[in-house]
Amino acid sequence: MNSATETVNDTLIIRPAGRIDSNTAPQFEQDVLGPINGGQNRVVLDFGDLDYISSAGLRVVLMAAKRLKPSGGKLALYGMSDPIREVFEISGFLTLLTVCADRDEALAAVAD
């Protein structure tokens, strides 16, 4: 797993690629929570290049949402393949998180 990042209008877009499992989740956690802990309060996760996510990866996504909430920050996700979406659906996370159809919708969802 590796992650590419981009900033658009004060929103951090993180695009993990490959697999997020128990071996790679610690790196994903650093990639996501590091900027949040540093004050980033608008984050978009682009899962377009993600092949697999385990419960360890889901935990990182949930931690990000929880860390952003007290500061009024926002998190949105997009680009989920059907298998990734199914993992989020089975876990019940689709009802807890903002999942968007595309990049523009995700950026709009986290805008002030």
GROMACS .gro file of C-alpha atoms in nm:
model
  112
    1MET     CA    1   0.000   0.000   0.000
    2ASN     CA    2   0.120   0.345  -0.080
    3SER     CA    3  -0.064   0.675  -0.063
    4ALA     CA    4  -0.053   0.981  -0.283
    5THR     CA    5  -0.173   1.313  -0.146
    6GLU     CA    6  -0.298   1.633  -0.300
    7THR     CA    7  -0.436   1.953  -0.153
    8VAL     CA    8  -0.728   2.128  -0.320
    9ASN     CA    9  -0.867   2.446  -0.160
   10ASP     CA   10  -0.742   2.353   0.190
   11THR     CA   11  -0.880   2.001   0.156
   12LEU     CA   12  -0.637   1.711   0.178
   13ILE     CA   13  -0.708   1.429  -0.066
   14ILE     CA   14  -0.545   1.099   0.023
   15ARG     CA   15  -0.541   0.824  -0.241
   16PRO     CA   16  -0.426   0.490  -0.101
   17ALA     CA   17  -0.338   0.224  -0.358
   18GLY     CA   18  -0.319  -0.152  -0.323
   19ARG     CA   19  -0.420  -0.331  -0.005
   20ILE     CA   20  -0.491  -0.197   0.343
   21ASP     CA   21  -0.459  -0.490   0.580
   22SER     CA   22  -0.302  -0.555   0.920
   23ASN     CA   23   0.046  -0.512   0.770
   24THR     CA   24  -0.019  -0.184   0.589
   25ALA     CA   25  -0.279  -0.026   0.819
   26PRO     CA   26  -0.012   0.139   1.042
   27GLN     CA   27   0.124   0.329   0.740
   28PHE     CA   28  -0.228   0.423   0.630
   29GLU     CA   29  -0.295   0.545   0.984
   30GLN     CA   30   0.012   0.770   0.969
   31ASP     CA   31  -0.089   0.899   0.624
   32VAL     CA   32  -0.440   0.988   0.745
   33LEU     CA   33  -0.410   1.074   1.114
   34GLY     CA   34  -0.078   1.256   1.089
   35PRO     CA   35  -0.224   1.551   0.895
   36ILE     CA   36  -0.540   1.551   1.110
   37ASN     CA   37  -0.331   1.562   1.427
   38GLY     CA   38  -0.139   1.847   1.264
   39GLY     CA   39  -0.457   2.054   1.223
   40GLN     CA   40  -0.595   1.943   0.885
   41ASN     CA   41  -0.973   1.948   0.923
   42ARG     CA   42  -1.101   1.866   0.573
   43VAL     CA   43  -1.004   1.526   0.439
   44VAL     CA   44  -1.119   1.330   0.135
   45LEU     CA   45  -1.024   0.966   0.088
   46ASP     CA   46  -1.010   0.857  -0.276
   47PHE     CA   47  -1.041   0.478  -0.287
   48GLY     CA   48  -1.020   0.452  -0.667
   49ASP     CA   49  -0.691   0.259  -0.655
   50LEU     CA   50  -0.773   0.052  -0.348
   51ASP     CA   51  -0.793  -0.324  -0.409
   52TYR     CA   52  -0.870  -0.444  -0.056
   53ILE     CA   53  -0.945  -0.308   0.291
   54SER     CA   54  -0.955  -0.512   0.610
   55SER     CA   55  -1.106  -0.431   0.947
   56ALA     CA   56  -0.771  -0.270   1.038
   57GLY     CA   57  -0.819  -0.023   0.754
   58LEU     CA   58  -1.181   0.039   0.850
   59ARG     CA   59  -1.062   0.121   1.202
   60VAL     CA   60  -0.833   0.392   1.063
   61VAL     CA   61  -1.117   0.547   0.862
   62LEU     CA   62  -1.343   0.549   1.169
   63MET     CA   63  -1.064   0.697   1.385
   64ALA     CA   64  -1.019   0.976   1.129
   65ALA     CA   65  -1.389   1.060   1.137
   66LYS     CA   66  -1.391   1.063   1.518
   67ARG     CA   67  -1.080   1.284   1.538
   68LEU     CA   68  -1.225   1.536   1.293
   69LYS     CA   69  -1.563   1.568   1.465
   70PRO     CA   70  -1.465   1.771   1.777
   71SER     CA   71  -1.297   2.041   1.567
   72GLY     CA   72  -1.585   2.062   1.320
   73GLY     CA   73  -1.375   1.888   1.057
   74LYS     CA   74  -1.520   1.678   0.780
   75LEU     CA   75  -1.435   1.353   0.606
   76ALA     CA   76  -1.570   1.224   0.276
   77LEU     CA   77  -1.491   0.912   0.073
   78TYR     CA   78  -1.530   0.836  -0.296
   79GLY     CA   79  -1.407   0.604  -0.569
   80MET     CA   80  -1.507   0.278  -0.401
   81SER     CA   81  -1.511  -0.031  -0.620
   82ASP     CA   82  -1.801  -0.270  -0.559
   83PRO     CA   83  -1.595  -0.504  -0.336
   84ILE     CA   84  -1.470  -0.211  -0.122
   85ARG     CA   85  -1.820  -0.066  -0.097
   86GLU     CA   86  -1.949  -0.406   0.012
   87VAL     CA   87  -1.698  -0.414   0.301
   88PHE     CA   88  -1.818  -0.071   0.414
   89GLU     CA   89  -2.181  -0.176   0.375
   90ILE     CA   90  -2.144  -0.502   0.570
   91SER     CA   91  -1.961  -0.319   0.850
   92GLY     CA   92  -2.237  -0.057   0.870
   93PHE     CA   93  -1.992   0.223   0.791
   94LEU     CA   94  -2.192   0.351   0.493
   95THR     CA   95  -2.445   0.491   0.738
   96LEU     CA   96  -2.175   0.652   0.954
   97LEU     CA   97  -1.961   0.814   0.685
   98THR     CA   98  -2.011   1.052   0.395
   99VAL     CA   99  -1.963   0.845   0.080
  100CYS     CA  100  -1.980   1.037  -0.246
  101ALA     CA  101  -2.016   0.943  -0.611
  102ASP     CA  102  -1.711   1.135  -0.734
  103ARG     CA  103  -1.433   1.379  -0.650
  104ASP     CA  104  -1.637   1.695  -0.703
  105GLU     CA  105  -1.916   1.572  -0.476
  106ALA     CA  106  -1.663   1.473  -0.207
  107LEU     CA  107  -1.489   1.813  -0.221
  108ALA     CA  108  -1.827   1.985  -0.194
  109ALA     CA  109  -1.924   1.765   0.102
  110VAL     CA  110  -1.627   1.882   0.310
  111ALA     CA  111  -1.634   2.247   0.201
  112ASP     CA  112  -1.735   2.506   0.461
   0.00000   0.00000   0.00000
